[in-house]
mmCIF file of C-alpha atoms in Angstrom:
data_model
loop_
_atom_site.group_PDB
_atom_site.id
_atom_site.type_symbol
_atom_site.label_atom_id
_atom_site.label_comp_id
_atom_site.label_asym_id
_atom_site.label_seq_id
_atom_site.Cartn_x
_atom_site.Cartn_y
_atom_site.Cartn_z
ATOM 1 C CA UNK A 1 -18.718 9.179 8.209
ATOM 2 C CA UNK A 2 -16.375 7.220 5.762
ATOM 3 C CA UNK A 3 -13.057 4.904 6.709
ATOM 4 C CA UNK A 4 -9.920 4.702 4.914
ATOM 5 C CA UNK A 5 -8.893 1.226 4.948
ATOM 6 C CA UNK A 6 -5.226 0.534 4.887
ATOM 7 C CA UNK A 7 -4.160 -3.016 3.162
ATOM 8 C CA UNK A 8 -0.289 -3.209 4.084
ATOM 9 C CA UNK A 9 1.841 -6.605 4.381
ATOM 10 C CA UNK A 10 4.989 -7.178 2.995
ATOM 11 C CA UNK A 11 6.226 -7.220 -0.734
ATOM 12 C CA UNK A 12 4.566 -10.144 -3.020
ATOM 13 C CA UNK A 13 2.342 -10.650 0.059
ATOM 14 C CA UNK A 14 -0.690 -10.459 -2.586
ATOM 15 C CA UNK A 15 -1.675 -6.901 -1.637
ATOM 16 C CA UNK A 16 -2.785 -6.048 -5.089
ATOM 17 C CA UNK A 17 -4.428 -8.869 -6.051
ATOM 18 C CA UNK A 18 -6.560 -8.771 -2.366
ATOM 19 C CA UNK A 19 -6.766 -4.705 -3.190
ATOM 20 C CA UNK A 20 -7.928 -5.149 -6.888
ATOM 21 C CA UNK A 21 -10.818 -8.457 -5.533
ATOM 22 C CA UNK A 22 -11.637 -6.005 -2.452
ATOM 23 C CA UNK A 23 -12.581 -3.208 -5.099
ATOM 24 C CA UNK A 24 -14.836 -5.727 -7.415
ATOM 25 C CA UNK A 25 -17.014 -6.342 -4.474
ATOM 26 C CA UNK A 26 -19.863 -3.535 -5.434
ATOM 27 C CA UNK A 27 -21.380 -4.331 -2.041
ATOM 28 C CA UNK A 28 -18.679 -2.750 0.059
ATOM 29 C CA UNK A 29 -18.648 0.350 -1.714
ATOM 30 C CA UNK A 30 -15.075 1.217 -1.669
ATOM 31 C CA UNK A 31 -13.549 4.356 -3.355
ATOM 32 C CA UNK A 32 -9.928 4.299 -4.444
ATOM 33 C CA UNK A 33 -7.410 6.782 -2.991
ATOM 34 C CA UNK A 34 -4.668 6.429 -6.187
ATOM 35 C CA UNK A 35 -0.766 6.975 -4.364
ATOM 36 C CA UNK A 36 1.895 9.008 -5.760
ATOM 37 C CA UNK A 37 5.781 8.146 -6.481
ATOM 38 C CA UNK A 38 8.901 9.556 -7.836
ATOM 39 C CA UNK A 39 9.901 5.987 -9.064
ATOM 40 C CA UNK A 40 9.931 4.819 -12.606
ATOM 41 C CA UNK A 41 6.884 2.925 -14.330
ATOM 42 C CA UNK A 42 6.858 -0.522 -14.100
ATOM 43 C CA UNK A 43 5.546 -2.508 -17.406
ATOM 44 C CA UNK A 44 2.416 -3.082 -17.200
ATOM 45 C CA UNK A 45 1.431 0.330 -14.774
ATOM 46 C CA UNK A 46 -0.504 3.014 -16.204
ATOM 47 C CA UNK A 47 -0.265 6.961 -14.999
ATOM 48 C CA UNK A 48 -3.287 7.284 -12.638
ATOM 49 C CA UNK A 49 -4.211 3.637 -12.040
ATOM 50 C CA UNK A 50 -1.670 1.810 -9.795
ATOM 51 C CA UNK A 51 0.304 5.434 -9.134
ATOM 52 C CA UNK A 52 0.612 9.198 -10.155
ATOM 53 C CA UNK A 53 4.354 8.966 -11.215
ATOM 54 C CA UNK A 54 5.786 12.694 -10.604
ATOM 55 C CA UNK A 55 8.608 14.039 -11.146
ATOM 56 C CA UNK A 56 10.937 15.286 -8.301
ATOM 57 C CA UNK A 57 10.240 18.918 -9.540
ATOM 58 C CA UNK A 58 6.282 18.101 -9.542
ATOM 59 C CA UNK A 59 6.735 16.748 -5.912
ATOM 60 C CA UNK A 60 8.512 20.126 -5.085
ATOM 61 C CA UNK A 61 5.882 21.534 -6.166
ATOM 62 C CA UNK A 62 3.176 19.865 -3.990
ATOM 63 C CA UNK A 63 5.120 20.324 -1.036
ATOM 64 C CA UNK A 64 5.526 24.419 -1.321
ATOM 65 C CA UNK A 65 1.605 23.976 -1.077
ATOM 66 C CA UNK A 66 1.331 21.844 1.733
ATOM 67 C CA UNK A 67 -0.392 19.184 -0.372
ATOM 68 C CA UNK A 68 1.867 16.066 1.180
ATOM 69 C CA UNK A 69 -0.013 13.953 3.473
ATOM 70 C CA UNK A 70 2.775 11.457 4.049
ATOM 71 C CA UNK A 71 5.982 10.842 2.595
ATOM 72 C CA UNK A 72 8.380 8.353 2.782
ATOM 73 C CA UNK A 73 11.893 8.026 1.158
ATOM 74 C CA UNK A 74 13.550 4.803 -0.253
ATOM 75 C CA UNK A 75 17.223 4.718 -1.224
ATOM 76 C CA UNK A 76 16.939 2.084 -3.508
ATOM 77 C CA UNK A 77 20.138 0.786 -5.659
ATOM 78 C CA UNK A 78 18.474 2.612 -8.933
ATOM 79 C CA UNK A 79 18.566 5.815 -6.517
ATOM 80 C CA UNK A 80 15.594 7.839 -4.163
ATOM 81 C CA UNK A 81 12.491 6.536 -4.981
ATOM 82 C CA UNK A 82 9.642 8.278 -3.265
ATOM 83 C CA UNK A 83 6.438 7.301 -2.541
ATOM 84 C CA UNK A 84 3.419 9.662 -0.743
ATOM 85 C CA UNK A 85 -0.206 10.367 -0.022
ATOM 86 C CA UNK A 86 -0.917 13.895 -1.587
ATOM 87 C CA UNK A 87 -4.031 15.960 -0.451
ATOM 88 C CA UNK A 88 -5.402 16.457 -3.955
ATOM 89 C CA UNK A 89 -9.163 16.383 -3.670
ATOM 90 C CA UNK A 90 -9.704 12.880 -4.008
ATOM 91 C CA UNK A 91 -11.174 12.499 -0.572
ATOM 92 C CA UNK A 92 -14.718 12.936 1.311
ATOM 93 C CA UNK A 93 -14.762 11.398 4.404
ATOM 94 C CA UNK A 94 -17.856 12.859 5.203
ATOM 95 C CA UNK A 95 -19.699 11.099 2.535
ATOM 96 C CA UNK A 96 -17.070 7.938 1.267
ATOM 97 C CA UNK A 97 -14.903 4.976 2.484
ATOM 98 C CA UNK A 98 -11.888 4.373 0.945
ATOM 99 C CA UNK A 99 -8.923 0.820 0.431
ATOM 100 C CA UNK A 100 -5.858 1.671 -0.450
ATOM 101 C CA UNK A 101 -2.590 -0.091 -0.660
ATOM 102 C CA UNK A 102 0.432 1.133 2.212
ATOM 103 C CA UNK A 103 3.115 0.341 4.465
ATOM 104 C CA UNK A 104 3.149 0.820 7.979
ATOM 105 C CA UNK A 105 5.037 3.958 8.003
ATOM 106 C CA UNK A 106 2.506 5.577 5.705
ATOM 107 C CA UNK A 107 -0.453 4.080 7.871
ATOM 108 C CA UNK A 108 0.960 5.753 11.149
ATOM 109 C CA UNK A 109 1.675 9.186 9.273
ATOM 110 C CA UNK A 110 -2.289 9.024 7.841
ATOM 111 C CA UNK A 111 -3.463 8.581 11.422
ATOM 112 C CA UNK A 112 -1.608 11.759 12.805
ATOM 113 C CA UNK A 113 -3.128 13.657 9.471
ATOM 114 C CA UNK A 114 -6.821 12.387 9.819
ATOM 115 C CA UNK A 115 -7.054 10.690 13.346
ATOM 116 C CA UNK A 116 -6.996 7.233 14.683
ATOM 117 C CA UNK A 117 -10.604 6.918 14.485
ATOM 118 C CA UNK A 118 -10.868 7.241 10.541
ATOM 119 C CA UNK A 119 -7.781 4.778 9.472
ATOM 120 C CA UNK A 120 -8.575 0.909 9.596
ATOM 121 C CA UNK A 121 -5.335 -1.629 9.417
ATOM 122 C CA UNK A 122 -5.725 -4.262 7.283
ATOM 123 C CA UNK A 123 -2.566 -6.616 7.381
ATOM 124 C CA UNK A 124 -1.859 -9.561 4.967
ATOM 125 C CA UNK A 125 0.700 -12.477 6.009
ATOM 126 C CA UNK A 126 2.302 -15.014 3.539
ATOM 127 C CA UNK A 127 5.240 -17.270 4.201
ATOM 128 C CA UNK A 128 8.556 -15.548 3.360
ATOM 129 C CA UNK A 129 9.765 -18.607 0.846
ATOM 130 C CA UNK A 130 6.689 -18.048 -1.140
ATOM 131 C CA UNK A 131 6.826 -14.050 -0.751
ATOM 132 C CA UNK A 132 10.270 -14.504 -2.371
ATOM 133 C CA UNK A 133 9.394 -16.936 -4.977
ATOM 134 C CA UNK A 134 6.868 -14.911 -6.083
ATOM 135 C CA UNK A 135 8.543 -12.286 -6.176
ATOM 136 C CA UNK A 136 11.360 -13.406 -8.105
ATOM 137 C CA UNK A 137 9.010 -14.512 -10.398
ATOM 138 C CA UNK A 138 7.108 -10.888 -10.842
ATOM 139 C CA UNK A 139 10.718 -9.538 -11.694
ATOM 140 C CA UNK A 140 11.988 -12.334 -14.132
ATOM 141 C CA UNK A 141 8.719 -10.903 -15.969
ATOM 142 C CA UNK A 142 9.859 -7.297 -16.026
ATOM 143 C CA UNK A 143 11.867 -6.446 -19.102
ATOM 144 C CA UNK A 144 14.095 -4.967 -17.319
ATOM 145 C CA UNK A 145 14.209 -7.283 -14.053
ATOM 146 C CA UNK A 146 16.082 -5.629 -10.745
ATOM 147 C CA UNK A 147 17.237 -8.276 -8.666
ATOM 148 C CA UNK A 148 19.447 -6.382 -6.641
ATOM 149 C CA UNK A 149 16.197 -4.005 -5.792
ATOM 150 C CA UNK A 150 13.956 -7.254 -5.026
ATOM 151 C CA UNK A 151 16.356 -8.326 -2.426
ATOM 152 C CA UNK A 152 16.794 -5.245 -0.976
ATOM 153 C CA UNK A 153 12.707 -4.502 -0.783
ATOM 154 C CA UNK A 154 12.823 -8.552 1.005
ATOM 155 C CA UNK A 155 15.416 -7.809 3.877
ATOM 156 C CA UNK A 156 14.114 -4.059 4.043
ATOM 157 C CA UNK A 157 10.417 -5.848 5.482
ATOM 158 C CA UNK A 158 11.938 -7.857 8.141
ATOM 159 C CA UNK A 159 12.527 -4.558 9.458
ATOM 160 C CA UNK A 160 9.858 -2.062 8.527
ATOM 161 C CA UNK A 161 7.051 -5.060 9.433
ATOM 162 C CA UNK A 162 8.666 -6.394 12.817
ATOM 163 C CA UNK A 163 5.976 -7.391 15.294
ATOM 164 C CA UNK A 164 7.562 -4.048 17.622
ATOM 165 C CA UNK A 165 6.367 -1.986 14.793
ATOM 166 C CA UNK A 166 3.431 -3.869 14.477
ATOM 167 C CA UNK A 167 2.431 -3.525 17.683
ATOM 168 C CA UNK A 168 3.717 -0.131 18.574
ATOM 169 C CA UNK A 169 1.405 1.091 15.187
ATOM 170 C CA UNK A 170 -1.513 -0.700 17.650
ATOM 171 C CA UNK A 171 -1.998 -3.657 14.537
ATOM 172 C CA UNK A 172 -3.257 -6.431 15.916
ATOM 173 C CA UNK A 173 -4.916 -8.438 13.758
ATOM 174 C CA UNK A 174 -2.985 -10.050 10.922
ATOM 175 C CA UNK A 175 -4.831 -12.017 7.628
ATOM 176 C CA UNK A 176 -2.802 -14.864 6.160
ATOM 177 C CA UNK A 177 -3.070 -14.703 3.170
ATOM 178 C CA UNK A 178 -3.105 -18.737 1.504
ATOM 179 C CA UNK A 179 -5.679 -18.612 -0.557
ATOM 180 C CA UNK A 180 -6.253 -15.430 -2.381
ATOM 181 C CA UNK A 181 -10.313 -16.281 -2.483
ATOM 182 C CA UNK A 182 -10.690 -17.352 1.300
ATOM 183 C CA UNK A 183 -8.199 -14.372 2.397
ATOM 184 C CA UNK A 184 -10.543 -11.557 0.255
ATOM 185 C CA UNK A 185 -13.998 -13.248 2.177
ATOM 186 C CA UNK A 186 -12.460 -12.644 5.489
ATOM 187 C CA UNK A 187 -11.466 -9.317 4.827
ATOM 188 C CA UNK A 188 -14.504 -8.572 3.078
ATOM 189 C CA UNK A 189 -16.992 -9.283 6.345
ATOM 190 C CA UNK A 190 -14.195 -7.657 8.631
ATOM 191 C CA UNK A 191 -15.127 -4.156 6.498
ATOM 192 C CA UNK A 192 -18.566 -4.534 6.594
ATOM 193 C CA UNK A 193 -18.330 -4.509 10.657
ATOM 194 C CA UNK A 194 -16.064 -1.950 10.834
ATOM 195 C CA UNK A 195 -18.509 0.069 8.283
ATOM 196 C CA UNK A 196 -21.664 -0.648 10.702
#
């Protein structure tokens, strides 16, 4: 019977960088489950890699099907941006584990939807000063930078990731992430137990 392994952490934590290493590793045979959003492309993204990017009417459409795993709803200052798990065919738990990339509102939601026993936290930790300088620098690269959105995204995880949450979600366990390399090994044996 396969896991899905949830990498979550705050933004610029290094959750795609540990996701994308994580994947490289042949040995751990990990399957990708790709998300879904309603927000625009980001340079640099590609349909069907990092994201499906639907439209609102495409998500409409998903939900008169009952296709929506989780969904979760972020008034951003560009607008609603919405991000979910659909149930498109892209999972077999009988025969496959799976990483992807969440927050802890989307782990919970996946728990109720495929039980406790199935989902596996994975939860990255950096410093805030260096979350924030690296995300500042991720957006200066943009060519279109939002500042006003970066902030927002940076006060919005004090919140969603407070160690109530944390606990209350029953995440114990928390990876530091300081050096990408080091941070990936650790992980890396910690799925291999929880696979045995």
């Amino acid at each position: 019977m396969g896991k899905i392994f949830c990498l979550m952490g705050k933004s610029s934590s290094g959750k795609d960088t540990v996701y994308k290493k994580l994947l490289e590793l042949k040995h751990l045979t990990l399957n990708t489950i790709i998300p879904c959003t309603t927000r625009p492309i980001r340079d640099g993204e590609t349909h069907g890699v990092e994201y499906f990017f639907y439209t609102e009417e495409e998500l409409d459409k998903l939900k008169q099907k009952g296709k929506i795993i989780e969904l979760r709803c972020y008034d951003t200052v560009h607008g609603v941006w919405k991000y979910f798990t659909a149930d498109d065919g892209q999972m077999d738990l009988a025969h496959r584990s799976y990483l992807i990339i969440g927050t802890l509102e989307s782990y919970v939601r996946m728990q109720d939807y495929f039980g406790r026993e199935k989902l596996v936290p994975i939860y990255l930790h950096v410093d805030d000063g260096l979350r924030l300088q690296r995300a500042l620098e991720r957006e200066r690269n943009q060519s279109h930078p939002k500042y006003a959105e970066m902030c927002r995204r940076f006060l919005a995880d004090e919140q969603d990731f407070s160690r109530e949450k944390l606990d209350a979600a029953g995440i114990g366990r928390t990876f530091y992430n300081r050096n990408i390399s080091e941070t990936t090994a650790e992980i890396a044996a910690y799925i291999q137990e929880q696979l045995q």
